[in-house]
Each structure stands twice: as C-alpha cells, then as structure tokens.
C-alpha positions as a Python dict, from the first residue, in 0.01 Angstrom:
ca = {
    (1, 'M'): (0, 0, 0),
    (2, 'N'): (-72, -363, -80),
    (3, 'F'): (235, -566, 18),
    (4, 'P'): (256, -797, -290),
    (5, 'F'): (195, -502, -524),
    (6, 'Y'): (469, -297, -356),
    (7, 'I'): (726, -578, -387),
    (8, 'A'): (622, -655, -747),
    (9, 'K'): (663, -288, -840),
    (10, 'R'): (1012, -283, -685),
    (11, 'Y'): (1111, -599, -876),
    (12, 'L'): (978, -444, -1197),
    (13, 'R'): (1205, -138, -1165),
    (14, 'S'): (1514, -306, -1024),
    (15, 'K'): (1774, -496, -1222),
    (16, 'S'): (1895, -844, -1144),
    (17, 'S'): (2252, -915, -1046),
    (18, 'Q'): (2252, -1179, -1320),
    (19, 'N'): (2295, -1021, -1663),
    (20, 'A'): (2128, -1319, -1834),
    (21, 'V'): (1809, -1258, -1636),
    (22, 'N'): (1807, -891, -1740),
    (23, 'I'): (1846, -989, -2106),
    (24, 'I'): (1563, -1244, -2081),
    (25, 'N'): (1335, -986, -1914),
    (26, 'F'): (1414, -727, -2181),
    (27, 'I'): (1348, -971, -2467),
    (28, 'T'): (1021, -1080, -2304),
    (29, 'F'): (906, -719, -2270),
    (30, 'L'): (1014, -638, -2628),
    (31, 'V'): (821, -938, -2767),
    (32, 'I'): (504, -823, -2588),
    (33, 'V'): (543, -469, -2724),
    (34, 'I'): (604, -587, -3082),
    (35, 'G'): (326, -846, -3067),
    (36, 'S'): (63, -604, -2937),
    (37, 'A'): (171, -333, -3185),
    (38, 'A'): (150, -581, -3472),
    (39, 'L'): (-195, -701, -3367),
    (40, 'F'): (-326, -345, -3340),
    (41, 'I'): (-180, -246, -3679),
    (42, 'V'): (-324, -552, -3853),
    (43, 'L'): (-671, -499, -3702),
    (44, 'S'): (-661, -131, -3805),
    (45, 'A'): (-551, -225, -4157),
    (46, 'F'): (-833, -478, -4192),
    (47, 'A'): (-1084, -224, -4062),
    (48, 'G'): (-961, 17, -4329),
    (49, 'L'): (-980, -248, -4600),
    (50, 'K'): (-1332, -341, -4491),
    (51, 'T'): (-1450, 19, -4511),
    (52, 'F'): (-1269, 67, -4841),
    (53, 'S'): (-1424, -248, -4993),
    (54, 'L'): (-1775, -167, -4873),
    (55, 'S'): (-1752, 188, -5004),
    (56, 'F'): (-1775, 50, -5358),
    (57, 'T'): (-2103, -134, -5301),
    (58, 'N'): (-2244, 140, -5076),
    (59, 'T'): (-2230, 376, -5372),
    (60, 'F'): (-2493, 176, -5561),
    (61, 'D'): (-2682, 15, -5274),
    (62, 'P'): (-2954, 212, -5091),
    (63, 'D'): (-3040, 197, -4722),
    (64, 'L'): (-3321, -47, -4800),
    (65, 'K'): (-3426, -219, -5121),
    (66, 'A'): (-3748, -399, -5211),
    (67, 'I'): (-3720, -681, -5464),
    (68, 'P'): (-3986, -929, -5584),
    (69, 'I'): (-4036, -1253, -5394),
    (70, 'T'): (-4096, -1442, -5720),
    (71, 'G'): (-4006, -1353, -6076),
    (72, 'K'): (-3803, -1054, -6191),
    (73, 'T'): (-4059, -774, -6168),
    (74, 'F'): (-4359, -654, -5969),
    (75, 'S'): (-4612, -376, -6016),
    (76, 'V'): (-4634, -54, -5816),
    (77, 'S'): (-4948, 155, -5848),
    (78, 'P'): (-4959, 534, -5790),
    (79, 'E'): (-5162, 469, -5472),
    (80, 'Q'): (-4890, 237, -5339),
    (81, 'E'): (-4625, 499, -5418),
    (82, 'A'): (-4821, 752, -5213),
    (83, 'D'): (-4843, 500, -4927),
    (84, 'L'): (-4468, 446, -4935),
    (85, 'L'): (-4396, 819, -4909),
    (86, 'S'): (-4629, 846, -4608),
    (87, 'I'): (-4437, 582, -4407),
    (88, 'P'): (-4247, 752, -4120),
    (89, 'G'): (-3874, 700, -4161),
    (90, 'I'): (-3864, 703, -4542),
    (91, 'A'): (-3706, 1019, -4679),
    (92, 'N'): (-3733, 925, -5046),
    (93, 'F'): (-3745, 630, -5283),
    (94, 'S'): (-3670, 551, -5645),
    (95, 'K'): (-3784, 282, -5886),
    (96, 'E'): (-3561, 80, -6113),
    (97, 'L'): (-3588, -190, -6380),
    (98, 'E'): (-3282, -401, -6444),
    (99, 'E'): (-3211, -669, -6704),
    (100, 'R'): (-2918, -823, -6885),
    (101, 'A'): (-2874, -691, -7239),
    (102, 'Y'): (-2643, -716, -7540),
    (103, 'L'): (-2455, -397, -7629),
    (104, 'T'): (-2299, -332, -7970),
    (105, 'F'): (-2107, -46, -8127),
    (106, 'R'): (-1970, -93, -8478),
    (107, 'D'): (-1781, -425, -8467),
    (108, 'K'): (-1751, -443, -8085),
    (109, 'S'): (-1997, -590, -7839),
    (110, 'C'): (-2041, -697, -7477),
    (111, 'I'): (-2307, -811, -7232),
    (112, 'A'): (-2402, -588, -6940),
    (113, 'F'): (-2697, -495, -6721),
    (114, 'I'): (-2915, -212, -6843),
    (115, 'K'): (-3061, -36, -6540),
    (116, 'G'): (-3358, 187, -6593),
    (117, 'I'): (-3374, 455, -6324),
    (118, 'D'): (-3614, 735, -6244),
    (119, 'H'): (-3525, 1096, -6164),
    (120, 'E'): (-3496, 1023, -5789),
    (121, 'Y'): (-3232, 749, -5818),
    (122, 'R'): (-2935, 985, -5790),
    (123, 'N'): (-3083, 1140, -5473),
    (124, 'V'): (-3145, 803, -5308),
    (125, 'T'): (-2804, 651, -5383),
    (126, 'G'): (-2452, 792, -5402),
    (127, 'V'): (-2407, 714, -5770),
    (128, 'D'): (-2343, 1082, -5853),
    (129, 'S'): (-2006, 1064, -5679),
    (130, 'T'): (-1887, 791, -5917),
    (131, 'L'): (-1913, 999, -6235),
    (132, 'Y'): (-1565, 994, -6391),
    (133, 'F'): (-1628, 1228, -6682),
    (134, 'G'): (-1922, 1356, -6884),
    (135, 'N'): (-2269, 1412, -6737),
    (136, 'W'): (-2603, 1239, -6691),
    (137, 'G'): (-2729, 1369, -7023),
    (138, 'V'): (-2981, 1622, -7145),
    (139, 'T'): (-3185, 1403, -7380),
    (140, 'E'): (-3404, 1099, -7320),
    (141, 'Y'): (-3168, 865, -7508),
    (142, 'N'): (-2853, 949, -7312),
    (143, 'T'): (-2682, 681, -7104),
    (144, 'V'): (-2409, 665, -6839),
    (145, 'M'): (-2196, 349, -6846),
    (146, 'G'): (-1910, 201, -6650),
    (147, 'I'): (-1558, 275, -6769),
    (148, 'G'): (-1501, -97, -6824),
    (149, 'I'): (-1788, -112, -7076),
    (150, 'Y'): (-1676, 218, -7225),
    (151, 'N'): (-1329, 77, -7292),
    (152, 'L'): (-1467, -247, -7436),
    (153, 'L'): (-1700, -75, -7683),
    (154, 'G'): (-1485, 229, -7759),
    (155, 'A'): (-1797, 442, -7805),
    (156, 'P'): (-1724, 818, -7798),
    (157, 'V'): (-1915, 1050, -7568),
    (158, 'D'): (-2195, 1256, -7727),
    (159, 'N'): (-2170, 1065, -8056),
    (160, 'Y'): (-2524, 1132, -8184),
    (161, 'Q'): (-2446, 1021, -8539),
    (162, 'N'): (-2341, 668, -8435),
    (163, 'P'): (-2517, 565, -8112),
    (164, 'I'): (-2462, 230, -7944),
    (165, 'S'): (-2732, -36, -7980),
    (166, 'V'): (-2886, -224, -7689),
    (167, 'L'): (-3054, -553, -7775),
    (168, 'A'): (-3289, -738, -7540),
    (169, 'P'): (-3484, -1057, -7626),
    (170, 'K'): (-3857, -1018, -7668),
    (171, 'P'): (-4071, -1189, -7406),
    (172, 'G'): (-4210, -1521, -7531),
    (173, 'K'): (-4580, -1509, -7614),
    (174, 'G'): (-4805, -1759, -7788),
    (175, 'S'): (-4694, -2028, -8034),
    (176, 'I'): (-4424, -2022, -8302),
    (177, 'N'): (-4547, -1943, -8654),
    (178, 'Q'): (-4400, -1824, -8982),
    (179, 'Q'): (-4465, -1460, -8897),
    (180, 'S'): (-4282, -1488, -8565),
    (181, 'L'): (-3989, -1664, -8732),
    (182, 'N'): (-3951, -1381, -8985),
    (183, 'A'): (-3969, -1111, -8717),
    (184, 'K'): (-3669, -1007, -8510),
    (185, 'P'): (-3655, -1201, -8180),
    (186, 'Y'): (-3524, -896, -7996),
    (187, 'N'): (-3602, -533, -7925),
    (188, 'Q'): (-3345, -267, -8004),
    (189, 'L'): (-3268, 64, -7835),
    (190, 'P'): (-3021, 326, -7964),
    (191, 'L'): (-2834, 517, -7693),
    (192, 'V'): (-2582, 799, -7686),
    (193, 'V'): (-2310, 790, -7419),
    (194, 'S'): (-2320, 1111, -7216),
    (195, 'G'): (-2105, 1010, -6919),
    (196, 'V'): (-1886, 740, -6768),
    (197, 'Y'): (-1866, 625, -6406),
    (198, 'A'): (-1574, 452, -6233),
    (199, 'V'): (-1589, 258, -5905),
    (200, 'E'): (-1403, -73, -5922),
    (201, 'E'): (-1336, -331, -6194),
    (202, 'N'): (-1638, -557, -6150),
    (203, 'L'): (-1892, -277, -6116),
    (204, 'D'): (-1729, -81, -6399),
    (205, 'K'): (-1816, -367, -6637),
    (206, 'K'): (-2166, -428, -6504),
    (207, 'Y'): (-2411, -140, -6558),
    (208, 'I'): (-2534, 117, -6803),
    (209, 'F'): (-2790, 366, -6667),
    (210, 'V'): (-3087, 468, -6880),
    (211, 'Q'): (-3416, 644, -6811),
    (212, 'L'): (-3675, 406, -6669),
    (213, 'P'): (-3947, 448, -6938),
    (214, 'L'): (-3700, 353, -7213),
    (215, 'V'): (-3610, 26, -7040),
    (216, 'Q'): (-3975, -51, -6973),
    (217, 'D'): (-4047, -10, -7346),
    (218, 'L'): (-3739, -216, -7439),
    (219, 'L'): (-3849, -504, -7217),
    (220, 'E'): (-4218, -458, -7311),
    (221, 'K'): (-4322, -376, -6955),
    (222, 'D'): (-4594, -130, -6858),
    (223, 'S'): (-4520, 186, -6661),
    (224, 'T'): (-4600, 24, -6324),
    (225, 'Q'): (-4360, -271, -6354),
    (226, 'V'): (-4021, -248, -6184),
    (227, 'S'): (-3755, -490, -6063),
    (228, 'G'): (-3678, -300, -5742),
    (229, 'I'): (-3747, 3, -5526),
    (230, 'N'): (-3462, 181, -5349),
    (231, 'F'): (-3528, 362, -5021),
    (232, 'K'): (-3341, 641, -4847),
    (233, 'L'): (-3410, 660, -4473),
    (234, 'N'): (-3412, 954, -4234),
    (235, 'G'): (-3352, 753, -3917),
    (236, 'E'): (-3691, 821, -3756),
    (237, 'S'): (-3802, 455, -3742),
    (238, 'S'): (-3638, 119, -3680),
    (239, 'I'): (-3529, -93, -3975),
    (240, 'N'): (-3759, -383, -3881),
    (241, 'D'): (-4065, -158, -3858),
    (242, 'L'): (-3984, -1, -4194),
    (243, 'K'): (-3943, -340, -4358),
    (244, 'Q'): (-4283, -451, -4231),
    (245, 'N'): (-4454, -128, -4340),
    (246, 'I'): (-4298, -143, -4687),
    (247, 'R'): (-4406, -505, -4734),
    (248, 'S'): (-4759, -418, -4624),
    (249, 'S'): (-4779, -122, -4862),
    (250, 'L'): (-4670, -345, -5151),
    (251, 'D'): (-4917, -625, -5063),
    (252, 'D'): (-4641, -857, -4941),
    (253, 'K'): (-4518, -908, -5298),
    (254, 'V'): (-4161, -817, -5206),
    (255, 'I'): (-3882, -887, -4965),
    (256, 'V'): (-3701, -587, -4817),
    (257, 'L'): (-3326, -607, -4767),
    (258, 'S'): (-3087, -374, -4589),
    (259, 'R'): (-2753, -271, -4738),
    (260, 'R'): (-2580, -533, -4526),
    (261, 'E'): (-2820, -805, -4642),
    (262, 'L'): (-2774, -705, -5005),
    (263, 'N'): (-2401, -771, -4963),
    (264, 'G'): (-2422, -1058, -4716),
    (265, 'T'): (-2153, -1265, -4887),
    (266, 'L'): (-1907, -976, -4891),
    (267, 'Y'): (-1973, -893, -4524),
    (268, 'R'): (-1927, -1258, -4421),
    (269, 'M'): (-1605, -1286, -4619),
    (270, 'L'): (-1457, -969, -4467),
    (271, 'N'): (-1561, -1066, -4113),
    (272, 'T'): (-1420, -1417, -4157),
    (273, 'E'): (-1088, -1280, -4282),
    (274, 'N'): (-1074, -1036, -3991),
    (275, 'L'): (-1147, -1311, -3738),
    (276, 'A'): (-893, -1549, -3896),
    (277, 'T'): (-623, -1281, -3887),
    (278, 'Y'): (-701, -1198, -3524),
    (279, 'L'): (-682, -1566, -3425),
    (280, 'I'): (-351, -1615, -3609),
    (281, 'F'): (-190, -1314, -3441),
    (282, 'T'): (-337, -1418, -3106),
    (283, 'L'): (-174, -1756, -3151),
    (284, 'V'): (156, -1578, -3212),
    (285, 'L'): (99, -1377, -2894),
    (286, 'I'): (23, -1695, -2699),
    (287, 'I'): (354, -1842, -2811),
    (288, 'A'): (531, -1514, -2733),
    (289, 'L'): (380, -1494, -2386),
    (290, 'F'): (530, -1829, -2297),
    (291, 'N'): (840, -1611, -2259),
    (292, 'V'): (661, -1448, -1967),
    (293, 'V'): (640, -1786, -1794),
    (294, 'G'): (1010, -1843, -1853),
    (295, 'A'): (1105, -1491, -1745),
    (296, 'I'): (907, -1510, -1420),
    (297, 'T'): (1049, -1855, -1348),
    (298, 'M'): (1400, -1717, -1394),
    (299, 'L'): (1312, -1424, -1168),
    (300, 'I'): (1179, -1662, -901),
    (301, 'L'): (1506, -1852, -903),
    (302, 'D'): (1707, -1528, -904),
    (303, 'K'): (1510, -1384, -610),
    (304, 'Q'): (1500, -1709, -416),
    (305, 'E'): (1702, -1567, -128),
    (306, 'N'): (1478, -1259, -113),
    (307, 'S'): (1174, -1486, -106),
    (308, 'K'): (1325, -1679, 187),
    (309, 'T'): (1376, -1353, 373),
    (310, 'L'): (1021, -1237, 309),
    (311, 'Y'): (892, -1579, 414),
    (312, 'S'): (1092, -1561, 737),
    (313, 'L'): (948, -1214, 804),
    (314, 'G'): (596, -1357, 789),
    (315, 'A'): (496, -1347, 422),
    (316, 'T'): (280, -1643, 324),
    (317, 'I'): (325, -1864, 17),
    (318, 'T'): (7, -1712, -126),
    (319, 'E'): (147, -1361, -86),
    (320, 'L'): (475, -1461, -250),
    (321, 'R'): (289, -1615, -540),
    (322, 'R'): (89, -1296, -568),
    (323, 'V'): (411, -1090, -590),
    (324, 'Y'): (527, -1269, -904),
    (325, 'F'): (176, -1292, -1043),
    (326, 'I'): (132, -914, -1016),
    (327, 'Q'): (472, -857, -1171),
    (328, 'G'): (381, -1072, -1472),
    (329, 'V'): (51, -886, -1516),
    (330, 'L'): (229, -549, -1487),
    (331, 'V'): (489, -648, -1748),
    (332, 'T'): (230, -771, -2000),
    (333, 'T'): (-6, -478, -1943),
    (334, 'L'): (271, -219, -1972),
    (335, 'G'): (411, -393, -2281),
    (336, 'G'): (63, -406, -2437),
    (337, 'F'): (3, -37, -2364),
    (338, 'I'): (334, 68, -2519),
    (339, 'G'): (267, -159, -2818),
    (340, 'V'): (-76, -5, -2875),
    (341, 'L'): (78, 343, -2839),
    (342, 'I'): (340, 263, -3104),
    (343, 'G'): (74, 110, -3328),
    (344, 'S'): (-145, 418, -3283),
    (345, 'L'): (140, 646, -3387),
    (346, 'L'): (202, 440, -3701),
    (347, 'I'): (-168, 426, -3793),
    (348, 'G'): (-205, 797, -3722),
    (349, 'S'): (92, 881, -3945),
    (350, 'Q'): (-58, 668, -4223),
    (351, 'L'): (-389, 852, -4192),
    (352, 'L'): (-216, 1192, -4196),
    (353, 'F'): (59, 1139, -4452),
    (354, 'G'): (-32, 818, -4642),
    (355, 'W'): (332, 710, -4655),
    (356, 'L'): (241, 350, -4749),
    (357, 'K'): (90, 342, -5099),
    (358, 'I'): (-108, 80, -5290),
    (359, 'T'): (-67, 278, -5610),
    (360, 'A'): (109, 603, -5686),
    (361, 'T'): (-198, 801, -5580),
    (362, 'L'): (-383, 566, -5343),
    (363, 'A'): (-267, 531, -4984),
    (364, 'Y'): (-317, 199, -4808),
    (365, 'P'): (-653, 231, -4628),
    (366, 'V'): (-642, 210, -4249),
    (367, 'E'): (-897, 301, -3984),
    (368, 'Y'): (-835, 405, -3626),
    (369, 'D'): (-1104, 225, -3429),
    (370, 'Y'): (-1115, 257, -3051),
    (371, 'S'): (-1267, -90, -3025),
    (372, 'N'): (-938, -233, -3157),
    (373, 'I'): (-759, -80, -2856),
    (374, 'F'): (-990, -267, -2619),
    (375, 'I'): (-955, -588, -2822),
    (376, 'V'): (-573, -577, -2815),
    (377, 'M'): (-547, -474, -2450),
    (378, 'G'): (-810, -728, -2350),
    (379, 'T'): (-622, -1004, -2533),
    (380, 'I'): (-288, -905, -2379),
    (381, 'V'): (-426, -877, -2026),
    (382, 'I'): (-608, -1212, -2044),
    (383, 'L'): (-306, -1395, -2186),
    (384, 'G'): (-79, -1217, -1937),
    (385, 'Y'): (-306, -1319, -1651),
    (386, 'I'): (-296, -1685, -1756),
    (387, 'S'): (80, -1695, -1813),
    (388, 'S'): (149, -1510, -1484),
    (389, 'K'): (-78, -1750, -1298),
    (390, 'I'): (107, -2049, -1441),
    (391, 'A'): (450, -1904, -1359),
    (392, 'S'): (364, -1787, -1006),
    (393, 'S'): (227, -2130, -917),
    (394, 'R'): (587, -2256, -916),
    (395, 'I'): (635, -2085, -577),
    (396, 'T'): (607, -2365, -322),
    (397, 'K'): (711, -2413, 40),
    (398, 'K'): (962, -2671, -76),
    (399, 'L'): (1126, -2418, -312),
    (400, 'I'): (1139, -2149, -45),
    (401, 'E'): (1294, -2380, 215),
    (402, 'A'): (1545, -2534, -30),
}
C-alpha cells in the first residue's frame, strides 16, 4: 500500500488527543456535507423549475417553425406543401395565420391574438393537453380561448344566440374618399366559445384558436397566405439539414427556428439564473473549505511529534506533505459524497411524495439529473484539492525539526 495513503487513512479514522482538534475536524466535515447537499438540492430545484417553465411554451411551440423573413405573411402553394411532406425527417406540418384582434362580448372587451389553425395543428403541437373544459367545436365558427380571456369577457360556452365578436382592421388600400369614410374600417367575425384552455397566466390571456379559412377571410388574405408553418419531426435527419431543406422548398422566403430559438430569451434567462446560483453556492463552498485549511493545519501541529518520528524513520518532506494532502482530499471527497447522498434522498422523497408544495395541489418541481452529481462532486474535489495543497505546503523541514 502507498505509504502516504496508509498514514492519511489512519489519521482519518483516529481521534486526536486534543478535544478541540476533534471538534474542529467534525465541524469542517459537517460544513462540507451541508454545503455539497445544499448545492445539489439547489441545482436539482433549478433543473425542475427550468423543465416546468419550458413545459408551458413547449405546449404551443413545435419542433421547428418557419416564419417570414419580411412582413407578417408569406404564400405557400400546394406544390410547396407537397415538397415539404417529401422532406426526410418531417413527420407532419400545420399552417397558421396569427394577428392581433379586438374581442367584444356585450359590454366587455379585450385585445388578444386570433390564431387561425388547420386540422393538423393539434397533431403537430401539444395544445390538446391544455384543454381545461369544453371541446374544439363541431361547427366552423367555434373557437377555443385561454381561460384568462374567458374570464375577462365572461362569454358562456356554446352560446349560439349571443356569440362574441372579433374585430380586425381592414388592410389599407388606395386613397381616402367619402365612400371609404362611410364604410366600417374593420372586418367582423362572430364566434361561439366551444372550449377553454389553461396553461399559465400570460399564455391564458394571449390566444383564441379559430379555423384557418375564417381568419384568412377576416384579414382579407387568400387561401395560400399564412404567418407560419409548424413542423413535427421524426428524428431521421439533423436539424440543420431540415432547416436548409425547408428554406429551399419555400424559396428562401422564411427563416426556420427550433423550439429553443423560438424561446431564446427564456432559455438565456433560465441558464443565467442557474449559473448565478451555482457560482453563489460555489463561493459559499470556497469560504467553507477554508475550514479544511485550518483543520489540516491544526492536525499538522497536533501530529508534529508523529511527523518527527516518521521523518527520523526515513520519510521525506514530500511524503509527509502528501500524507496531509491526501487526508484533506479524502475528507472533502467523503463529505461531498455523503452530502450528495443526503441531497439525493431529499430530492427523491420530493419526487415520490411531493411534501414541499407551491400550492395546495402543485408540488415544488425538482429534477434528478445525474449531471448535477458530477458537477457537485467535481466542484468539491477541485476545491478540496486546492485547499489541501495549500494546507499541506505548511510542512517544512524547519517545522519538523522544531
């Protein structure tokens, strides 16, 4: 067995004759355990929050989405649609036309986005899972709206006698004359609420879903004009190849964005928060691991006579330094392992039982990610290595011979 490792292992298991040294060693070990457990729990909690936050947008966002490079709409011919379906890697796609509109019902009103969707939209996205009550309707003039809009307007479901009105400004054409002044400057569409979706507050106040031809008529667009195409992928081709093929099929009139690119700001915000939290807790660990330097220094002084004996028996200064260095690494690694184990038990219990609640029915979201184990253990080992190296460097020939 390696001589320094053998001595370090003996020092790790044995108690000092000085009670103060034992207390310092115990506190140092406890700080490492608590610090590593806290870091693992926080990283797991942020991973859960990230997944929970992205689940809202993932419901509406497809795998890939084509949007116009300029303007609000672009045209898609039947031949181009056939080309899109023939691209390897595309399982399905759906067209949409989206525009801001003014919604009224009796004496209540609000502004929201009217999204015209075709019959494939619910297969391409996960919007079906958001339906809170009602259905997607059986008639052409049915609409599904967010629960936030539903509460603002107070429009009953299946109220065919008093539908809501959707108003959209007419596109500007030609010059202003008396006839245009007398005419209504907007188009109007009556709709009957057939269902209500619920995701989160902002999205619940944003959309109403209507059949695509109705929105095209409302906005005075022809049947080929859309504001976006949503794609569902089957994983047979790379994302970059698919983007290029889609752009080529649509005559380079569009840009193609992945789900991550569609929510770039949200991803950057979540990643920045995660990094900031990791750095803050790492700073706490750095401060805590200064205790390791102090504890090893105290141990060096406590074992000074033993070190003299080992030196007299032929151990070199380098070997003595290595004894205390290995002991520091063993203490930090063992403390980190136990801390991660405790953190894993807490995260596992939260996943199984949901004992920590955000609301009465919603458990705090956490995620057990194996990469967090490597991050925590890597951080602990690196910091332990540095602190042990600093502490063990205090072993000098002058100290041994004193």
